[in-house]
CSV table of C-alpha atoms and ligand atoms in Angstrom, one decimal:
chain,number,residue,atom,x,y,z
A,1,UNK,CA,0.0,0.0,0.0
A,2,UNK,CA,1.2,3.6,-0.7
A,3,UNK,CA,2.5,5.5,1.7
A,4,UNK,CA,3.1,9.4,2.2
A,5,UNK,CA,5.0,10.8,5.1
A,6,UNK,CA,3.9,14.6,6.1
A,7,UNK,CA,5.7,16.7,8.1
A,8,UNK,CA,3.1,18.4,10.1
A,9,UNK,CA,3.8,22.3,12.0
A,10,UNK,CA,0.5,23.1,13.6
A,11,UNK,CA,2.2,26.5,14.8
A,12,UNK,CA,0.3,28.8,17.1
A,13,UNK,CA,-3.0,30.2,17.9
A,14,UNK,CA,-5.8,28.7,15.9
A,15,UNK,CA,-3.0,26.9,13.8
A,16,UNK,CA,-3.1,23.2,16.0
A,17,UNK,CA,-7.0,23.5,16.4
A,18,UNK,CA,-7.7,23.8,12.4
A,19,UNK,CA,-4.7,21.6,11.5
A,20,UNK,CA,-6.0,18.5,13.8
A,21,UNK,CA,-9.5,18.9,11.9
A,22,UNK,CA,-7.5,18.8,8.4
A,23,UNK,CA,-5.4,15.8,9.7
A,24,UNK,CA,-8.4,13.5,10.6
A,25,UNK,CA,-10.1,14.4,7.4
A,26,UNK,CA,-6.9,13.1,5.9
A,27,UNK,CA,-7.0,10.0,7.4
A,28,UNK,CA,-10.6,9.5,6.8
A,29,UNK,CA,-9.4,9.6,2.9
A,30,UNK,CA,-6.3,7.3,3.3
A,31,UNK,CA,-8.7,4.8,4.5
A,32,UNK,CA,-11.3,4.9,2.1
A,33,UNK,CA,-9.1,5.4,-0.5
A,34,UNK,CA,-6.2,2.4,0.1
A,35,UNK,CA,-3.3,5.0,1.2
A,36,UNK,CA,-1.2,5.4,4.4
A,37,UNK,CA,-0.1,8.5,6.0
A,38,UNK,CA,2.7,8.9,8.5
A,39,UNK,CA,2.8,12.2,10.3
A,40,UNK,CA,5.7,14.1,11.5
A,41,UNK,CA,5.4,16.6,14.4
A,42,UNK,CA,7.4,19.5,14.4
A,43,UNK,CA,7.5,23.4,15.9
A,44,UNK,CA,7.3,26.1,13.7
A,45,UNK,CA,6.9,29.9,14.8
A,46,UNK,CA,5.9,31.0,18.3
A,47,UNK,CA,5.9,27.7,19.8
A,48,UNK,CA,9.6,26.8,18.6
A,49,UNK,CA,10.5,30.4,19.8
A,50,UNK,CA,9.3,29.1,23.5
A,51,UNK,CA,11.0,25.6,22.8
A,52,UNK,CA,14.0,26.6,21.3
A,53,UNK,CA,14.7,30.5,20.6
A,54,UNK,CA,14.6,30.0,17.2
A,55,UNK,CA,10.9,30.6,15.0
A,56,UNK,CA,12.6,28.0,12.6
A,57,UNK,CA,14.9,25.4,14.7
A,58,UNK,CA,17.1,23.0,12.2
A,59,UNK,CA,14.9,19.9,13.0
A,60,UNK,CA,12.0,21.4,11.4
A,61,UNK,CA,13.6,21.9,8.6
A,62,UNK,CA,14.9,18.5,8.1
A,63,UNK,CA,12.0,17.0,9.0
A,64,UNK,CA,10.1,19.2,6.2
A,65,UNK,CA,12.8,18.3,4.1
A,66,UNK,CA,12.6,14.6,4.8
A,67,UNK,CA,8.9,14.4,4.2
A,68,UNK,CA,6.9,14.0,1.2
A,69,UNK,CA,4.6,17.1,1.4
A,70,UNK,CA,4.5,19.4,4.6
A,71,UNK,CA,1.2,20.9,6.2
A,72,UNK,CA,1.1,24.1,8.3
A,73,UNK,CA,-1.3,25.5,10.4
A,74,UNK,CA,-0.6,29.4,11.3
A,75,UNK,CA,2.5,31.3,13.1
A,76,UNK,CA,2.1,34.5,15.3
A,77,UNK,CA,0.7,36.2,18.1
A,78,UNK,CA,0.0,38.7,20.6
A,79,UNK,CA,3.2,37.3,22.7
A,80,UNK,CA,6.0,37.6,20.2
A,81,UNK,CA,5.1,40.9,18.9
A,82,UNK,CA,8.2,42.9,20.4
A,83,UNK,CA,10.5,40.1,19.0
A,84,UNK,CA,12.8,41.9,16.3
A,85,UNK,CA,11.5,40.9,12.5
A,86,UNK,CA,14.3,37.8,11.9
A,87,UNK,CA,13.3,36.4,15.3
A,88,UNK,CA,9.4,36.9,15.2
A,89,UNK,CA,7.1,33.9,14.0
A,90,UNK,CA,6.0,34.9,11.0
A,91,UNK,CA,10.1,34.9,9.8
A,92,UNK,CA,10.3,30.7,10.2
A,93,UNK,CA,7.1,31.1,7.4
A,94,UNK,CA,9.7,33.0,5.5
A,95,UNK,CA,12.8,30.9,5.9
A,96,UNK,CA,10.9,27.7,5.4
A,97,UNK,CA,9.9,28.4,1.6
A,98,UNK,CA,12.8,29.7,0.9
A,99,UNK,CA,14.6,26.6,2.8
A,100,UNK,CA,12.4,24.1,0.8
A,101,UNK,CA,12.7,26.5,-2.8
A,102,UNK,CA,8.9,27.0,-3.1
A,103,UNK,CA,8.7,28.8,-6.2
A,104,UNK,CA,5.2,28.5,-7.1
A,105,UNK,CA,2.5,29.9,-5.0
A,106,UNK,CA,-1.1,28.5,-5.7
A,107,UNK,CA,-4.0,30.3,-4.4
A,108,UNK,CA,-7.6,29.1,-5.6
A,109,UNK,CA,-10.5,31.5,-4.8
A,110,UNK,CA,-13.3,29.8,-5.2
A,111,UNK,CA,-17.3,30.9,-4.4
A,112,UNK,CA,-19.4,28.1,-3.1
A,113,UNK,CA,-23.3,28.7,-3.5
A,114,UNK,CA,-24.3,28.7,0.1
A,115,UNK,CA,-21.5,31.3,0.8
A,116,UNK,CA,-22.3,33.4,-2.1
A,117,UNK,CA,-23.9,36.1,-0.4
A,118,UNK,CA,-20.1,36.6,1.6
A,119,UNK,CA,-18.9,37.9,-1.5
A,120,UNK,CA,-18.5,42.0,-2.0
A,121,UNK,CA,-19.6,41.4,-5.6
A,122,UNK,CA,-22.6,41.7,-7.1
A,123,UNK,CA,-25.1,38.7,-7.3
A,124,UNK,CA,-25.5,39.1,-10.8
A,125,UNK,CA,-22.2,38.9,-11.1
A,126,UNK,CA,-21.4,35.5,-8.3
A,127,UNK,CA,-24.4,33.5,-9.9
A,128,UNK,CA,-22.8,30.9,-11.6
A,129,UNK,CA,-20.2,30.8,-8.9
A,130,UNK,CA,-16.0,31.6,-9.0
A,131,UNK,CA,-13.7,29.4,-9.0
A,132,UNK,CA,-10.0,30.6,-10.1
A,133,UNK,CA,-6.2,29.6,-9.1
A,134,UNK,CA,-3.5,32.4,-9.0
A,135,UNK,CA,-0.7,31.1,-9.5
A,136,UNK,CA,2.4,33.2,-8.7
A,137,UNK,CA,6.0,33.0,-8.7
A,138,UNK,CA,7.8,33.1,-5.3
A,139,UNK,CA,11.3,33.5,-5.1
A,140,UNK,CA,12.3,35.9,-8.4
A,141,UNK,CA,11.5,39.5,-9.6
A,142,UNK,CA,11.3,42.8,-7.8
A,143,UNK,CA,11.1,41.5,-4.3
A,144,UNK,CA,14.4,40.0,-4.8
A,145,UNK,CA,16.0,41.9,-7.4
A,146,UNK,CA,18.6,44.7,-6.6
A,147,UNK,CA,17.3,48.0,-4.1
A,148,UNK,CA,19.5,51.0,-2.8
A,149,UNK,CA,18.9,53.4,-1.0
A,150,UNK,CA,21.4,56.8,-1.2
A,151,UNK,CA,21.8,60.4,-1.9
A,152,UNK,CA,22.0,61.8,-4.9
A,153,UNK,CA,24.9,64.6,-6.0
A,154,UNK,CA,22.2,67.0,-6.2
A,155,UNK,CA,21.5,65.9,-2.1
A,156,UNK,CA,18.3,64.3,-3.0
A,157,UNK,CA,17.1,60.8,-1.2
A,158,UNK,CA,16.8,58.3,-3.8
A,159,UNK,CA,16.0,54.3,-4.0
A,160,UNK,CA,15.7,51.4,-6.4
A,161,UNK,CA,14.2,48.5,-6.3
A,162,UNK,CA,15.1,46.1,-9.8
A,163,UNK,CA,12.5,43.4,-11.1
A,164,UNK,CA,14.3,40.9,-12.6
A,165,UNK,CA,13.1,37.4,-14.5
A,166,UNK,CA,15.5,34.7,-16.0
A,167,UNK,CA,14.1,32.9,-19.0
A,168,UNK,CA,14.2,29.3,-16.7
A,169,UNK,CA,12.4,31.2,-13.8
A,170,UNK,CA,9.3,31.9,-16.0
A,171,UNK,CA,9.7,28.8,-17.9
A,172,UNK,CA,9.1,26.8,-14.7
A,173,UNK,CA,6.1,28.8,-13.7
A,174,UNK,CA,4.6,28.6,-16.6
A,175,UNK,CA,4.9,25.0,-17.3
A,176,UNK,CA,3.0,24.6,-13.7
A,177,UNK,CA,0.4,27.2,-15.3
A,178,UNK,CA,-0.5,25.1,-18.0
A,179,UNK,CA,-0.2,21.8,-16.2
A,180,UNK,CA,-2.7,23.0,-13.1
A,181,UNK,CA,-4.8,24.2,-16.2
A,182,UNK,CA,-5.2,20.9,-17.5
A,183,UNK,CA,-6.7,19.7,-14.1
A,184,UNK,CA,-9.0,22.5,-14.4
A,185,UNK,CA,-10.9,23.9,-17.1
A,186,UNK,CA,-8.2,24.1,-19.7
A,187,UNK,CA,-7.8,28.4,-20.0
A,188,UNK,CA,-4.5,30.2,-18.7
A,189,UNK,CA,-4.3,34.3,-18.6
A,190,UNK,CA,-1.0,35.1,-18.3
A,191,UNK,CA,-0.5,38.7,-16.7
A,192,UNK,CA,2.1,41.4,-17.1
A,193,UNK,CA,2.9,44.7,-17.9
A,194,UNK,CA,4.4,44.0,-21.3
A,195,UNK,CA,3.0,47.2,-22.9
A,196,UNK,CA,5.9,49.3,-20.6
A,197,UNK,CA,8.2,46.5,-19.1
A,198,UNK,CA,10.8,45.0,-20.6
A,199,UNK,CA,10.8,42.3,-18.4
A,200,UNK,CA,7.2,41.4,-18.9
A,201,UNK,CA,8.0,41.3,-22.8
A,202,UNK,CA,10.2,38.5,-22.1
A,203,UNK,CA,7.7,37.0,-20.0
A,204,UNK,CA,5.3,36.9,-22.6
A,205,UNK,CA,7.5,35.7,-25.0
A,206,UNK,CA,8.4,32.7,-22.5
A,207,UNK,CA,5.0,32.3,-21.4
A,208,UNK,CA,4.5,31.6,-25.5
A,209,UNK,CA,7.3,29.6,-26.3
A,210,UNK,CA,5.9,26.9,-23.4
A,211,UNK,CA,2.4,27.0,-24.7
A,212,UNK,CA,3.5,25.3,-27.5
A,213,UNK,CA,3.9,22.1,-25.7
A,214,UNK,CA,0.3,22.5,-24.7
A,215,UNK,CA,-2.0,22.5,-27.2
A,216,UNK,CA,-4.8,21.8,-25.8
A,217,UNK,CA,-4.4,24.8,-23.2
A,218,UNK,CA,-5.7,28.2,-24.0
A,219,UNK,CA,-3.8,31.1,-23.9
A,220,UNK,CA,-4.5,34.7,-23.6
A,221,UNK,CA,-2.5,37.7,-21.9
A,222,UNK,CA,-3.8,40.5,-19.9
A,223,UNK,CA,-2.1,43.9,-18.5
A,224,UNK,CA,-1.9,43.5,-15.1
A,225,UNK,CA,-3.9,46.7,-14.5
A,226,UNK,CA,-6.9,45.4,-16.4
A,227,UNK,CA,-6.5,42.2,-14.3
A,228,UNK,CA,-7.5,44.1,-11.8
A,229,UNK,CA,-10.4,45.7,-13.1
A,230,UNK,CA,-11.6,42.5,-14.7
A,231,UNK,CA,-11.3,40.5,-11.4
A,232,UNK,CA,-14.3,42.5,-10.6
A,233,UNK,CA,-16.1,43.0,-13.3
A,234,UNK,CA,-15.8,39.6,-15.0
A,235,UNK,CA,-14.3,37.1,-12.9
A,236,UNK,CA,-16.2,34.0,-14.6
A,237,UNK,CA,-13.7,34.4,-17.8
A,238,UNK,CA,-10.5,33.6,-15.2
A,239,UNK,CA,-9.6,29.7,-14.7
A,240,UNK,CA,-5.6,29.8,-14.0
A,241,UNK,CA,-4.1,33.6,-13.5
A,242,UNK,CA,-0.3,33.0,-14.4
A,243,UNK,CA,1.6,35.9,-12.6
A,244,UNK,CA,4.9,37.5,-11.3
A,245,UNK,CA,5.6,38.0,-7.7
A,246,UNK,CA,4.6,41.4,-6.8
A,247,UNK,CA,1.8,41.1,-9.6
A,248,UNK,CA,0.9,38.0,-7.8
A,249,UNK,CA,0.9,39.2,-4.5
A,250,UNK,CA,-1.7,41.9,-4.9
A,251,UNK,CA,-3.8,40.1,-7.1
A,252,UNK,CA,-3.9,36.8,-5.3
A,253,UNK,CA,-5.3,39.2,-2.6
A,254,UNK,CA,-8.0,40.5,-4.5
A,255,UNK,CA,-9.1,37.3,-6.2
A,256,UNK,CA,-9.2,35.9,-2.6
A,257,UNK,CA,-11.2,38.3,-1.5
A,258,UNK,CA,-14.0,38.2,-3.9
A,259,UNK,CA,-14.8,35.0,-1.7
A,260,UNK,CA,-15.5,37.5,1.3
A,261,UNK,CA,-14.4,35.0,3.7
A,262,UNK,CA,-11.2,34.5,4.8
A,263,UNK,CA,-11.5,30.6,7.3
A,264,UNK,CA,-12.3,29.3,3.2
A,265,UNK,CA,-9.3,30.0,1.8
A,266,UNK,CA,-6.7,27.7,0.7
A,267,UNK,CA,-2.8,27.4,-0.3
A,268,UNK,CA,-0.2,25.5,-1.8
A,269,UNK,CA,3.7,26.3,-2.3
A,270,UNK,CA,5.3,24.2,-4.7
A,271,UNK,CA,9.0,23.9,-5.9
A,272,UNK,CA,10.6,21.9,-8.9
A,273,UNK,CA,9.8,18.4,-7.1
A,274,UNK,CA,7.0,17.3,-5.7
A,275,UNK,CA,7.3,18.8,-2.3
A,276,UNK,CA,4.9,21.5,-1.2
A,277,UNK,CA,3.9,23.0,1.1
A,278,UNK,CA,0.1,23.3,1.9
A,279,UNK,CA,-1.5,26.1,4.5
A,280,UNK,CA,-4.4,27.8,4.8
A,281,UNK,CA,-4.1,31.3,3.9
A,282,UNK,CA,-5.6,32.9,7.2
A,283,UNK,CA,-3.0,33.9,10.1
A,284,UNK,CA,-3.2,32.9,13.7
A,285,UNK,CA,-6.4,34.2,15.1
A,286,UNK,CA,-5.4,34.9,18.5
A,287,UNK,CA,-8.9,36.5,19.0
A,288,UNK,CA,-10.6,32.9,18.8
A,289,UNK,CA,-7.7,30.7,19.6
A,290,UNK,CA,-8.2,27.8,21.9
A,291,UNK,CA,-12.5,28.5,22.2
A,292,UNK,CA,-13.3,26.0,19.2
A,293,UNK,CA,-14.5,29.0,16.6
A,294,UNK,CA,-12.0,28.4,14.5
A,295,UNK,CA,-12.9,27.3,10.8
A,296,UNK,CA,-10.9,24.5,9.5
A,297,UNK,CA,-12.2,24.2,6.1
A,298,UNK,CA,-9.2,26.1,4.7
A,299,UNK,CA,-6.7,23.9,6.5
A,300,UNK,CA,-8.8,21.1,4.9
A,301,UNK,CA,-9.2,22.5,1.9
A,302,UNK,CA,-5.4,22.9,1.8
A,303,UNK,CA,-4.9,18.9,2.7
A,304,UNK,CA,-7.2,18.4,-0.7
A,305,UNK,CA,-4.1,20.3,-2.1
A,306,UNK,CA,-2.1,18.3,-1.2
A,307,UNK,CA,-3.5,15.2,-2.4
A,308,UNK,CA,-3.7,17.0,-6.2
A,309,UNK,CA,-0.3,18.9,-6.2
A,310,UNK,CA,2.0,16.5,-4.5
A,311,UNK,CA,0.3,13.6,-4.6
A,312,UNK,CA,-1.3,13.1,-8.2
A,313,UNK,CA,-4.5,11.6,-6.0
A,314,UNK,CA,-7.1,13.8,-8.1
A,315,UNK,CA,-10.0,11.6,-6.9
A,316,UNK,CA,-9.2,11.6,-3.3
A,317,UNK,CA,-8.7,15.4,-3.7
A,318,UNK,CA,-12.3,15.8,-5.2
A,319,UNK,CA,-13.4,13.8,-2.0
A,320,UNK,CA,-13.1,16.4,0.2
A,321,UNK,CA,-14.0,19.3,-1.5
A,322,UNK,CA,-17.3,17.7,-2.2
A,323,UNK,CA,-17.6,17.0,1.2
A,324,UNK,CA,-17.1,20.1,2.1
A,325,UNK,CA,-19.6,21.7,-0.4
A,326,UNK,CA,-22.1,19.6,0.8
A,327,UNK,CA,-21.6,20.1,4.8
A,328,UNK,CA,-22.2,23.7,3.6
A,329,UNK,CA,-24.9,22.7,1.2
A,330,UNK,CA,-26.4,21.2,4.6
A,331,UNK,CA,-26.2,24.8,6.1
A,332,UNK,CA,-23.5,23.7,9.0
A,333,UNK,CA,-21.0,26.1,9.4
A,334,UNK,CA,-18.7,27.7,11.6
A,335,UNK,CA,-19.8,31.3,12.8
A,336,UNK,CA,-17.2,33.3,10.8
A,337,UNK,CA,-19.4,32.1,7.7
A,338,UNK,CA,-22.5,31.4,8.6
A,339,UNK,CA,-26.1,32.4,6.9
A,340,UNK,CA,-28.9,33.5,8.6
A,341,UNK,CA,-30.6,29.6,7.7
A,342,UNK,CA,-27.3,28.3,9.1
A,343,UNK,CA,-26.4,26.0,12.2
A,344,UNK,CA,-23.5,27.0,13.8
A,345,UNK,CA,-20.9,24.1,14.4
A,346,UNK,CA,-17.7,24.5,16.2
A,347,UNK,CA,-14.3,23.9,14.5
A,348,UNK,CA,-14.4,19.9,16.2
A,349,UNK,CA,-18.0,19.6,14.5
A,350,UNK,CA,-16.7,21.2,11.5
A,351,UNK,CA,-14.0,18.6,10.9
A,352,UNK,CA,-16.3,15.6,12.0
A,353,UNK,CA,-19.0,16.9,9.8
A,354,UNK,CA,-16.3,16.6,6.7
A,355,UNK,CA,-14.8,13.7,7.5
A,356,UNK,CA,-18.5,12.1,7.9
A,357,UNK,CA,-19.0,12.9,4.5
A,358,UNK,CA,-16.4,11.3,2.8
B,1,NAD,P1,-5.8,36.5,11.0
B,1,NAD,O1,-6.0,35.9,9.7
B,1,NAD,O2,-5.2,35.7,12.0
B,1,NAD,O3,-7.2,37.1,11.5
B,1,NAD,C1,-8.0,38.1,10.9
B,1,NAD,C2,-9.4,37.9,11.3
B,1,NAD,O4,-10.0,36.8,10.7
B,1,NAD,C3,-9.6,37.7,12.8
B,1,NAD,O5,-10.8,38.4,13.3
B,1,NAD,C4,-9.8,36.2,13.0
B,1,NAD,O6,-10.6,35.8,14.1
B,1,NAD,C5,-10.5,35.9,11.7
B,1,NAD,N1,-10.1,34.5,11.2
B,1,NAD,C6,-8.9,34.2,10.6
B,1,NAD,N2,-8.9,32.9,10.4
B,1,NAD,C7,-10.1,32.4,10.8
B,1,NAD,C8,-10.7,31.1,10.8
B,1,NAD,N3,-10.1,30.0,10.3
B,1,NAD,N4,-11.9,30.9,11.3
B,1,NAD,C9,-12.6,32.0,11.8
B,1,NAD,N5,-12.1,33.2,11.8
B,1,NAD,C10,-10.9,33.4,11.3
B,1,NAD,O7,-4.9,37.9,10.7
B,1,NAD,P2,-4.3,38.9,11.8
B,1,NAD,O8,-5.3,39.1,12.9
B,1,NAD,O9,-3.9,40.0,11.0
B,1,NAD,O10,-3.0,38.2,12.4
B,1,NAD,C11,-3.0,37.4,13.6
B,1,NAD,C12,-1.6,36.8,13.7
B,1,NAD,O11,-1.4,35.9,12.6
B,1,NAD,C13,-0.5,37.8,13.6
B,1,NAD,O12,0.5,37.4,14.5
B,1,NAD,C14,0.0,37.7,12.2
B,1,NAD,O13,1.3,38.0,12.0
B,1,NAD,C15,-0.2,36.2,11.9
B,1,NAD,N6,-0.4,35.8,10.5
B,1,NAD,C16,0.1,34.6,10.2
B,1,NAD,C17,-0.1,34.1,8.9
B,1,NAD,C18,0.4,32.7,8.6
B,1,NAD,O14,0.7,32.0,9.5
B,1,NAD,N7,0.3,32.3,7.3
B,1,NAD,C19,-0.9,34.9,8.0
B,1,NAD,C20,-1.4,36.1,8.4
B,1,NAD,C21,-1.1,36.5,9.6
């Protein structure tokens, strides 16, 4: 029988409570499905600061390294606040992509029917549902290009910041674009600022150039600016957004937010193996931690990641995000989403209700 080991970081606040519903929800799948999963413990952020001084202590990082796909929970907290930034929580979140070489960032933003009235946009507009992926690159252009800061010899402050691409960088990125897009509904919209930026003319020349080994996939590019605007206006013509990484950033935020509710939303972080690393896209919650609010279905939404991404286990994937659809189709939710018809279940419920359903 198959086996997958996962390292497993519940980190702090909410993180353990959500993480434990996504882990038995897991399990629940490995049995009905003929798989075995071996889990991992290790300290990541706040906790590991407590244990060990350090928000990201070596072990963790071989035991991510060691491990066949890694699931996180959330870092951060009222208590480490004052730490300085490489010492804080949220820096072992930081150190651990770049550790593992997560270069691909998948967000999905998807609207589920029960949950449509959560979204800001207009019903017309939600009716047939959302469902996109965002996929951004991680680890290459402006964020990590060259910056300076000095004075010029006229005594005015000036700074730079350089974006930056090499042809393989945006060859790998798009070659996940266009393999994601064949799990999905076969479209990719590539998005960049080629109409000023050099850099995004080689991008979209790149971009191209891989297409060809994907014929079935669609193509089309779209200035990042009218991304924007068409996120809102017509997000039903988006299946996977192909972006750079401050491009990325800001418009993996919108998309995401046109769900309206932030416990639903799911991640992935994937590199040129199969390693990833899956984790819901909400922080800590230190305002709900430990009184079983929390909502897990983006922890176990990020497990279903896991099993398509890492895995290659499409069907067991699908499990659970039917199963979730239809514990909200049954109007159980957690209170951070629920309807007026709804009946509020607590994070516990929330993952026995899933895990019933599969
Ligand atoms: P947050 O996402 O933790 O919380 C924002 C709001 O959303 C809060 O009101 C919270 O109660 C609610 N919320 C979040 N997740 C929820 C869930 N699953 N179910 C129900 N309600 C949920 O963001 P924040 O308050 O800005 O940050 C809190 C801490 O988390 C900070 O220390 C921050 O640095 C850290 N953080 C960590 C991550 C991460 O680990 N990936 C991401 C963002 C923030």
């Amino acid at each position: 029988m198959r086996k997958y080991k996962i390292a497993v970081m519940p980190g702090d606040g909410i993180g353990p409570e959500v993480v434990k519903q996504a882990v038995k929800v897991l399990d629940k799948v490995g049995t009905k499905c003929g798989f075995l999963l071996e889990y991992c413990y290790a300290d990541i952020g706040g906790v590991a600061i407590d244990k060990t001084g350090e928000p990201l202590p070596e072990e963790t990082v071989q035991i991510c390294k060691g491990s066949d796909a890694v699931l996180l929970g959330a870092v951060g907290g009222y208590k480490w606040d004052d730490l300085p930034g490489d010492k804080r929580p949220e820096a072992g979140l930081l150190g651990i992509r770049s550790k593992l070489e997560l270069f691909a960032n998948y967000r999905p933003a998807v609207i589920y029917q029960p949950l449509r009235d959560a979204s800001p946009l207009k019903d017309r507009i939600t009716r047939d549902g959302l469902d996109i992926l965002v996929l951004r690159e991680l680890t290459g252009g402006i964020y990590f290009g060259e910056k300076k800061r000095f004075i010029d010899d006229q005594g005015f402050a000036v700074a730079f910041d350089t974006m930056i691409y090499r042809k393989f960088e945006v060859e790998r990125i798009a070659r996940l674009a266009f393999e994601a897009a064949r799990l999905r509904n076969g479209k990719v919209t590539s998005v960049d600022k080629a109409n000023v930026l050099e850099v995004s003319r080689l991008w979209r020349e790149i971009v191209i150039e891989v297409a060809r080994d994907y014929p079935d996939i669609e193509l089309n590019h779209m200035f990042v600016d009218n991304a924007a605007m068409q996120l809102v206006i017509h997000p039903e013509q988006f299946d996977v957004i192909v972006t750079g990484n401050m491009f990325g950033d800001i418009l993996s935020d919108e998309a995401s937010m046109l769900t309206g509710s932030i416990g639903m939303l799911p991640s992935a972080s994937l590199g040129s193996g199969s390693l990833g690393l899956y984790e819901p896209v909400h922080g800590s919650a230190p305002d709900i931690a430990g009184q079983n609010k929390a909502n897990p279905l983006a922890a176990i939404l990020s497990v279903a990641m896991m099993l398509r991404y890492s895995f290659k286990l499409e069907q067991a994937s699908k499990m659970i995000e039917d199963a979730v659809l239809q514990v909200l189709n049954d109007g159980q939710m957690t209170g951070d989403i629920a309807t007026k018809e709804a009946k509020v279940i607590g994070c516990e419920e929330m993952g026995d209700a899933v895990a019933e359903r599969i």
